[in-house]
Short mmCIF file of C-alpha atoms in Angstrom, two decimals:
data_model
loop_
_atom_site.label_atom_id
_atom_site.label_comp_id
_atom_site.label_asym_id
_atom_site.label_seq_id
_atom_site.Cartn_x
_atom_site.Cartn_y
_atom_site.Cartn_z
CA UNK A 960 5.68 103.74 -70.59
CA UNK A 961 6.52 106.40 -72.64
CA UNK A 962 9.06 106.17 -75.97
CA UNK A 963 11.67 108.23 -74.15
CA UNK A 964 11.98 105.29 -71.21
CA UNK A 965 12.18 102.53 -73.48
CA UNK A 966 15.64 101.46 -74.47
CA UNK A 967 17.21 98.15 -75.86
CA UNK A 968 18.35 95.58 -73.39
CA UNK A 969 22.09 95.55 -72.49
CA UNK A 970 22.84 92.28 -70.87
CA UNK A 971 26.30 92.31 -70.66
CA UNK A 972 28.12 89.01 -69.58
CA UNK A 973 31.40 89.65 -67.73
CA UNK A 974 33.89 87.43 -66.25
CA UNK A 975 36.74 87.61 -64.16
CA UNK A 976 35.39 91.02 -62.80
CA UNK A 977 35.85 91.23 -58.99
CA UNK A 978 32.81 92.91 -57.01
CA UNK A 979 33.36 93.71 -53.38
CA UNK A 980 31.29 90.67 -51.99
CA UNK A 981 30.41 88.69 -54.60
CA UNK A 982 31.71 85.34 -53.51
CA UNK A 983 29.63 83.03 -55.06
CA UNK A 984 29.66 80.52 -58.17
CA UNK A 985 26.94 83.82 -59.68
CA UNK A 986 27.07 86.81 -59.14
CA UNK A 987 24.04 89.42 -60.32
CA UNK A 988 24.27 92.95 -60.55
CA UNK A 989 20.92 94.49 -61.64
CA UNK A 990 21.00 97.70 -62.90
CA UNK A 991 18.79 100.05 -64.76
CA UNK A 992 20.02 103.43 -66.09
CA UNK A 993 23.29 102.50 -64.94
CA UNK A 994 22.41 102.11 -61.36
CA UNK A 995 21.80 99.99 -58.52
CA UNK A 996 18.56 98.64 -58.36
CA UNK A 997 17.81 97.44 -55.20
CA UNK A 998 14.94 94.53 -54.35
CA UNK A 999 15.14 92.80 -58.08
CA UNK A 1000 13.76 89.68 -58.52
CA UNK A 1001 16.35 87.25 -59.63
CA UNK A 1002 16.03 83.76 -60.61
CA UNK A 1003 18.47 81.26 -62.46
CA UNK A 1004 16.73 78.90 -64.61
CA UNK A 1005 15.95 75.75 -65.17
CA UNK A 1006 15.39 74.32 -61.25
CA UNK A 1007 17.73 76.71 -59.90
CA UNK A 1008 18.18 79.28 -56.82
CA UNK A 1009 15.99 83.00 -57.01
CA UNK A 1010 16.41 85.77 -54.33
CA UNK A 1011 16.26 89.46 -54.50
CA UNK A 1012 18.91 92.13 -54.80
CA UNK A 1013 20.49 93.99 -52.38
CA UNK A 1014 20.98 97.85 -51.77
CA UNK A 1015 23.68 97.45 -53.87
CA UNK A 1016 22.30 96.08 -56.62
CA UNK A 1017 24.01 92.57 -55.79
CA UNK A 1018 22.66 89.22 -55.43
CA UNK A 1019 24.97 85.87 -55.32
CA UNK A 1020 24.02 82.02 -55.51
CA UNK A 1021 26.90 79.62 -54.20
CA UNK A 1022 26.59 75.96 -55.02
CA UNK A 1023 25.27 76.12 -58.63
CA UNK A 1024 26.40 72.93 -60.61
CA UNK A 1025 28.29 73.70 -63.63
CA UNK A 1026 26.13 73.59 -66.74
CA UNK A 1027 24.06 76.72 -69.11
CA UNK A 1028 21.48 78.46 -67.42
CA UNK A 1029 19.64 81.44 -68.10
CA UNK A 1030 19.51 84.20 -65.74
CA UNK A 1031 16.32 86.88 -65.36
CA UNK A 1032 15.69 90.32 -63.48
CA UNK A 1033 12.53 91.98 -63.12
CA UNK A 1034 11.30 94.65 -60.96
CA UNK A 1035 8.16 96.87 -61.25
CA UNK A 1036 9.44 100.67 -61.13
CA UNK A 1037 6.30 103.14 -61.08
CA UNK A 1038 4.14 100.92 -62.21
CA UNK A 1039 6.09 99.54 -65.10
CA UNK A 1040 7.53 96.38 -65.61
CA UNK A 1041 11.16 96.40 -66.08
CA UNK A 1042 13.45 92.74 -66.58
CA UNK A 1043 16.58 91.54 -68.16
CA UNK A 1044 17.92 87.67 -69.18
CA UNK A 1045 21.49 86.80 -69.89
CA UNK A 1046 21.99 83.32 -71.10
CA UNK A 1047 25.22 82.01 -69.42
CA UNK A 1048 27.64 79.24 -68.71
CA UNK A 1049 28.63 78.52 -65.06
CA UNK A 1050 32.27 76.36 -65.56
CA UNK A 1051 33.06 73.17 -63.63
CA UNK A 1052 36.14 75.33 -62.03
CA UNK A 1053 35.44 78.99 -61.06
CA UNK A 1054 32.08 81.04 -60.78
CA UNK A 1055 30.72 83.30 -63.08
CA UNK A 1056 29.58 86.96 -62.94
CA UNK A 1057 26.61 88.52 -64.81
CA UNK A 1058 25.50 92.54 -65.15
CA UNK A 1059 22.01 92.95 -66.35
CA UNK A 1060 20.54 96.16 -67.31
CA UNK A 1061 16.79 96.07 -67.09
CA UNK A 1062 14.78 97.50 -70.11
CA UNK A 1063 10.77 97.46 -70.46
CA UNK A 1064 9.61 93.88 -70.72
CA UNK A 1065 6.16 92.02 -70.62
CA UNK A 1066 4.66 88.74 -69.03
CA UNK A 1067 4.09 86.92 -71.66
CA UNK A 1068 0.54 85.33 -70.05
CA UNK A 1069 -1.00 89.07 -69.55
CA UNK A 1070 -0.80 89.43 -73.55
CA UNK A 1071 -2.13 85.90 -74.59
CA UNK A 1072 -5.18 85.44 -72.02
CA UNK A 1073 -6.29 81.67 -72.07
CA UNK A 1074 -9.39 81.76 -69.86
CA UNK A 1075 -11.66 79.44 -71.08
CA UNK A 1076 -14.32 81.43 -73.21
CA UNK A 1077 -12.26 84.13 -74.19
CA UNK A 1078 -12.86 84.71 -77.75
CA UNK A 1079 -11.28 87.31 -80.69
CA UNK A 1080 -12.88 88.08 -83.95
CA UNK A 1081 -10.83 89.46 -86.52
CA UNK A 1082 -11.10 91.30 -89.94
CA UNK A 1083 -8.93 88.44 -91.87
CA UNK A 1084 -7.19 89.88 -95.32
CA UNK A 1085 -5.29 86.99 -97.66
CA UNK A 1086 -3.37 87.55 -100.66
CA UNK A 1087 -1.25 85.52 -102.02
CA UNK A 1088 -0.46 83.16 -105.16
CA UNK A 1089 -3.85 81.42 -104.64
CA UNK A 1090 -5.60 84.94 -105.06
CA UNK A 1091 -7.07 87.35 -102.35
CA UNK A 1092 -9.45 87.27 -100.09
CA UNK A 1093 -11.07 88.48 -96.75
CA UNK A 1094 -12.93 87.06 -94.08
CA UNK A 1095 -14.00 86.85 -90.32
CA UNK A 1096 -11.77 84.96 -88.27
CA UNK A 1097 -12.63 84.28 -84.99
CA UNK A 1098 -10.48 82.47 -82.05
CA UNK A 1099 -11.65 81.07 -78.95
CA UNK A 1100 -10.54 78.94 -76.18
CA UNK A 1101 -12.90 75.91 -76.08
CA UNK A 1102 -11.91 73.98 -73.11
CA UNK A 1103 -8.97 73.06 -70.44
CA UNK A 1104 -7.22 70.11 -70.58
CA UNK A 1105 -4.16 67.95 -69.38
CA UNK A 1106 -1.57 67.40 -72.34
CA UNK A 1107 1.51 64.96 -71.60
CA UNK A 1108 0.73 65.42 -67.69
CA UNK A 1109 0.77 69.75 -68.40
CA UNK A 1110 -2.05 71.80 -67.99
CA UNK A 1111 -3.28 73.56 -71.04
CA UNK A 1112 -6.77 74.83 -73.25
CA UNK A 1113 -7.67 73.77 -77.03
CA UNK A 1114 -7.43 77.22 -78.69
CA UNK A 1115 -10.08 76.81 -82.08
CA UNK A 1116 -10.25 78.93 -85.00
CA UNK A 1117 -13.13 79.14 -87.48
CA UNK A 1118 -13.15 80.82 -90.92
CA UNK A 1119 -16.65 82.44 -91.76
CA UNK A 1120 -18.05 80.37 -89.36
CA UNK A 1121 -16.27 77.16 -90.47
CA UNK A 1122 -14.09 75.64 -88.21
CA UNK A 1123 -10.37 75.61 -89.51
CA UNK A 1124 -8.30 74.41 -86.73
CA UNK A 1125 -8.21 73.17 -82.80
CA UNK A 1126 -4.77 73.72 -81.82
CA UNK A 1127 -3.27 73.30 -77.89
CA UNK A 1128 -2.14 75.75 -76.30
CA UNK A 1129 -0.75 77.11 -72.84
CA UNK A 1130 0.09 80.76 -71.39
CA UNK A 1131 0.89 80.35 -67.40
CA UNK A 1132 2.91 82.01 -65.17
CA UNK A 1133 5.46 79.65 -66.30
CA UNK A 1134 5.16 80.73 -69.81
CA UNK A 1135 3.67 80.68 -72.95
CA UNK A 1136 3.92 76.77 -75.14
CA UNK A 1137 2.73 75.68 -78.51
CA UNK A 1138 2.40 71.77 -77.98
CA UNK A 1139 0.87 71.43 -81.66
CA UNK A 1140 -0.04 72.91 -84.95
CA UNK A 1141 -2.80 72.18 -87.58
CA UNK A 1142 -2.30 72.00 -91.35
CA UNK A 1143 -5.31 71.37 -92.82
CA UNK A 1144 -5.99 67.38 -92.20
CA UNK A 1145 -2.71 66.98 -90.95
CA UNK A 1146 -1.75 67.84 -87.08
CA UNK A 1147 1.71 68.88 -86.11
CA UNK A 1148 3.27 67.46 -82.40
CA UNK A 1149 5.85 69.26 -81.27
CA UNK A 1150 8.60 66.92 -79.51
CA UNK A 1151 9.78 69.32 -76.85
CA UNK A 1152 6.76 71.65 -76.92
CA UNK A 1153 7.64 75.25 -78.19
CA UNK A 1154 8.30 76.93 -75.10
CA UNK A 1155 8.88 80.75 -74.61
CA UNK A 1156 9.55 81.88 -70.88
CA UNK A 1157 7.00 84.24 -68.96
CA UNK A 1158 9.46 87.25 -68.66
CA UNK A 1159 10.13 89.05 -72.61
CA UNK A 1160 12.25 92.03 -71.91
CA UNK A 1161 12.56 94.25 -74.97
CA UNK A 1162 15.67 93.13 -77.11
CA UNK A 1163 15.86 89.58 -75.48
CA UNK A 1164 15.17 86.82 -78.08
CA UNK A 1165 13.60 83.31 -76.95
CA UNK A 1166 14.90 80.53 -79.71
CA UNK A 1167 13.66 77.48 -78.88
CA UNK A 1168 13.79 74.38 -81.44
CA UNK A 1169 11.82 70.98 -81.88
CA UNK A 1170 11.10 68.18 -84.05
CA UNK A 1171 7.69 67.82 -85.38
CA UNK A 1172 5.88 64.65 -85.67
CA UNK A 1173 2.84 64.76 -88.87
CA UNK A 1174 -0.11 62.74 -87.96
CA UNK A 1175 -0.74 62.25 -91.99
CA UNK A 1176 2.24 59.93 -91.98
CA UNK A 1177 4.60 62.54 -93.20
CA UNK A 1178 8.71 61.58 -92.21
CA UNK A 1179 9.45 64.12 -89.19
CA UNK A 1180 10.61 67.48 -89.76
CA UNK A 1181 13.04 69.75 -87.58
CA UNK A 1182 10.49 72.61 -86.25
CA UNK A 1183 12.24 76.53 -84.71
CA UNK A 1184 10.47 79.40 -83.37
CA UNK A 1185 12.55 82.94 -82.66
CA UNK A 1186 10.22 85.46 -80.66
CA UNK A 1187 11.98 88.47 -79.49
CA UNK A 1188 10.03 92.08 -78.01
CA UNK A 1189 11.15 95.00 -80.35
CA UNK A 1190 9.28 97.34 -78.89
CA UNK A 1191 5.81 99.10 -78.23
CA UNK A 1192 3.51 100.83 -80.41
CA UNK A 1193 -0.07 102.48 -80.62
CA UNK A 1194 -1.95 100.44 -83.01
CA UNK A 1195 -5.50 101.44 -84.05
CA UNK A 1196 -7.35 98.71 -85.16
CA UNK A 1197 -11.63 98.24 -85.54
CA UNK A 1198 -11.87 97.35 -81.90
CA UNK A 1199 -10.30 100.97 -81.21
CA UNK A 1200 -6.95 102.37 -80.08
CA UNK A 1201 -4.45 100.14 -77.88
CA UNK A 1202 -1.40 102.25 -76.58
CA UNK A 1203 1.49 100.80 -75.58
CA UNK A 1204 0.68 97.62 -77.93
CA UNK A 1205 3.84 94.84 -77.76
CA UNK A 1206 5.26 94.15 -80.99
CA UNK A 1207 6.99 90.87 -81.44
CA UNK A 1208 8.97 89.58 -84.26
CA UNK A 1209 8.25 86.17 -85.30
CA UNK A 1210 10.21 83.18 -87.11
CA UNK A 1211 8.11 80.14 -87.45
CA UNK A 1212 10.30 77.76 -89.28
CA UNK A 1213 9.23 74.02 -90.13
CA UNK A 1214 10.81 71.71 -92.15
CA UNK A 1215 11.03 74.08 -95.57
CA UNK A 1216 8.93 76.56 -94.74
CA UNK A 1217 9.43 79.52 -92.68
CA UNK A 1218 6.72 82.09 -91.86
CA UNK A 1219 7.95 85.91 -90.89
CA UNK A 1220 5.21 87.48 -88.20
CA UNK A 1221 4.68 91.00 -86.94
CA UNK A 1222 2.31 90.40 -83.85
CA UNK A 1223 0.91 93.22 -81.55
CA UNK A 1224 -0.40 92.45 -78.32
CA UNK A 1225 -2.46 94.61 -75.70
CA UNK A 1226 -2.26 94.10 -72.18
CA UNK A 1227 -5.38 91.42 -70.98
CA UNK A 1228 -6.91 91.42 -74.04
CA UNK A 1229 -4.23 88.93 -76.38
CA UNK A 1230 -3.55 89.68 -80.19
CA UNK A 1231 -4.78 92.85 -81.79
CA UNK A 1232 -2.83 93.19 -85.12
CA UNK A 1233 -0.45 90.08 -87.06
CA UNK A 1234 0.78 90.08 -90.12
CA UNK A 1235 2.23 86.49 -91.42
CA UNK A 1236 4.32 86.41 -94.67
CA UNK A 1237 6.18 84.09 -96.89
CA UNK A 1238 6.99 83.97 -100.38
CA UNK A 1239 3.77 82.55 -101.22
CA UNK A 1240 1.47 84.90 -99.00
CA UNK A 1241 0.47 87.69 -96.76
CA UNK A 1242 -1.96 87.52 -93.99
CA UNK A 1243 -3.29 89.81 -91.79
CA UNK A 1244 -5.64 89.43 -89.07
CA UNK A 1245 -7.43 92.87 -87.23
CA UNK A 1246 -8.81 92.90 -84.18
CA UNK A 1247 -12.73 93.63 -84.42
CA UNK A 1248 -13.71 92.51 -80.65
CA UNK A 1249 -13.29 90.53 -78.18
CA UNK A 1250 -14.96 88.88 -75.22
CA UNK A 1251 -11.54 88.69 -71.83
CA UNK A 1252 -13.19 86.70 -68.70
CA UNK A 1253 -13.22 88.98 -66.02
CA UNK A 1254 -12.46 91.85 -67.76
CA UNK A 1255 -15.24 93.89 -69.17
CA UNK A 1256 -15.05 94.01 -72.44
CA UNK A 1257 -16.89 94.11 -75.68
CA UNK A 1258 -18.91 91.38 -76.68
CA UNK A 1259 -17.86 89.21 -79.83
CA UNK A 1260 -21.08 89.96 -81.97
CA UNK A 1261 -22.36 87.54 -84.66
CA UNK A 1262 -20.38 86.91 -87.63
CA UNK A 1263 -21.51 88.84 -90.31
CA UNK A 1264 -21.19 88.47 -94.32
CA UNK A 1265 -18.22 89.81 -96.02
CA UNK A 1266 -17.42 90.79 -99.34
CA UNK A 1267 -14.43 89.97 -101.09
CA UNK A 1268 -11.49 92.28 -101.56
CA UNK A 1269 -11.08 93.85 -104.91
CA UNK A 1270 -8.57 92.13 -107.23
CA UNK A 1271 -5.16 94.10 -106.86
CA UNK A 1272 -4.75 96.46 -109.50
#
């Protein structure tokens, strides 16, 4: 995908427009450069009907129930993936009709890999009010598991070799889901689980909102995450050069606090660049290697001693 294909998504929700055909409670029209595209993938979410366009661009569901849905494109055009979402509103009288325009998009499980053993070490850089720092920070998925009935891995982080966190985790064809969070002794439930759907297209954000239950004893909090595809970029990192890297933009809000991220992601391999900040801190992580199942890669080697940045001037 090259920087002269990529434009933002224009999801364009119209209504009362009358399409030769289009007779039922949705009508689709996929488009991408402003025309027809043929043989999209369409599906209306949650529980709801899919099919696939026709030569027209066209595809129609009768019989959906009035309520909010969200509706998603995708086709693969010379090998890239292309998709668009509209969230919409089908009335209890009347049907509703909905123009996407498909833009570059990812799935959201091909950039965070959760095969158990996959592992990531990173060159970690802290500064912040409590001073600054660097050290190796390695990820790895430890195990599979079944959480509330779901399928999903415990994701662990260590610090220099010292375990920080065991968080759970999922990235399926169904999507990626944060079910918890760690904070130091104290572990964060998330009541829904953060859930962010397996088709990003570029410009489309996922919002999706919780409350979080503290296993310290702490009252509940109300917990957000925003995750939207900006764009891509070539990032250059110690593990080497990744072209066509994903960059997301990141809100983590809970309770008080709320944490700005920068992520870039690389096809099968997961997280090669973040930078987390807040009044109180940066962080930035850097991918050094990484060990994908299946995929030959480079090995994670052993953790090696670091020194200390040098005090900001």
């Amino acid at each position: 995908m090259t920087a002269a294909v990529r434009r933002c998504v224009v999801i364009l929700l119209v209504g009362g427009l009358c399409y030769t055909g289009w007779a039922g409670d949705v009508g689709v029209k996929v488009i991408d450069s402003g025309a027809p595209v043929p043989g999209a993938v369409v599906n209306i979410e949650p529980a709801g009907p899919s099919g696939r366009t026709n030569g027209d661009g066209v595809w129609e569901a009768a019989g959906v129930a009035a309520g909010d849905y969200r509706v998603t494109a995708w086709k693969t055009i010379a090998g890239d993936l292309r998709g668009a979402i509209s969230d919409v509103t089908v009335p209890a009288a009347g049907g509703v009709k909905v123009k996407l325009e498909l833009t570059d998009a990812i799935w959201t499980y091909n950039h965070f890999p959760f095969g158990v053993g996959n592992a990531w070490q990173y060159q970690y850089r802290h500064r912040g009010t409590d001073g600054t720092w660097r050290a190796t920070w390695r990820e790895r998925v430890e195990r599979s598991i079944m959480y509330d009935g779901e399928p999903a891995v415990v994701l662990s982080a260590t610090k220099d070799g010292v375990l920080g966190w065991e968080e759970i985790r999922a990235s399926t064809r169904e999507g990626f889901v944060m079910y918890n969070q760690q904070h130091g002794a104290d572990t964060v439930k998330f009541d829904p689980p953060m859930r962010l759907g397996a088709l990003m297209p570029v410009g489309y954000e996922w919002v999706v909102s919780a409350t979080a239950h503290h296993s310290d004893g702490s009252p509940d909090e109300p917990a957000s995450l925003r995750c939207k595809l900006a764009g891509f970029d070539t990032v250059t990192v110690p593990a080497g050069r990744f072209t066509d890297a994903a960059r997301l933009e990141v809100r983590m809000t809970l309770g008080a606090e709320t944490n700005d991220l920068k992520v870039w992601t690389a096809h099968l391999v997961g997280v090669v660049r973040q930078t987390e900040t807040n009044p109180e801190r940066t962080n930035t992580k850097l991918l050094e290697e990484y060990r994908i199942r299946g995929v030959p890669m480079r090995p994670v080697r052993p953790i090696r001693p670091v020194r200390p940045l040098p005090p900001k001037p």
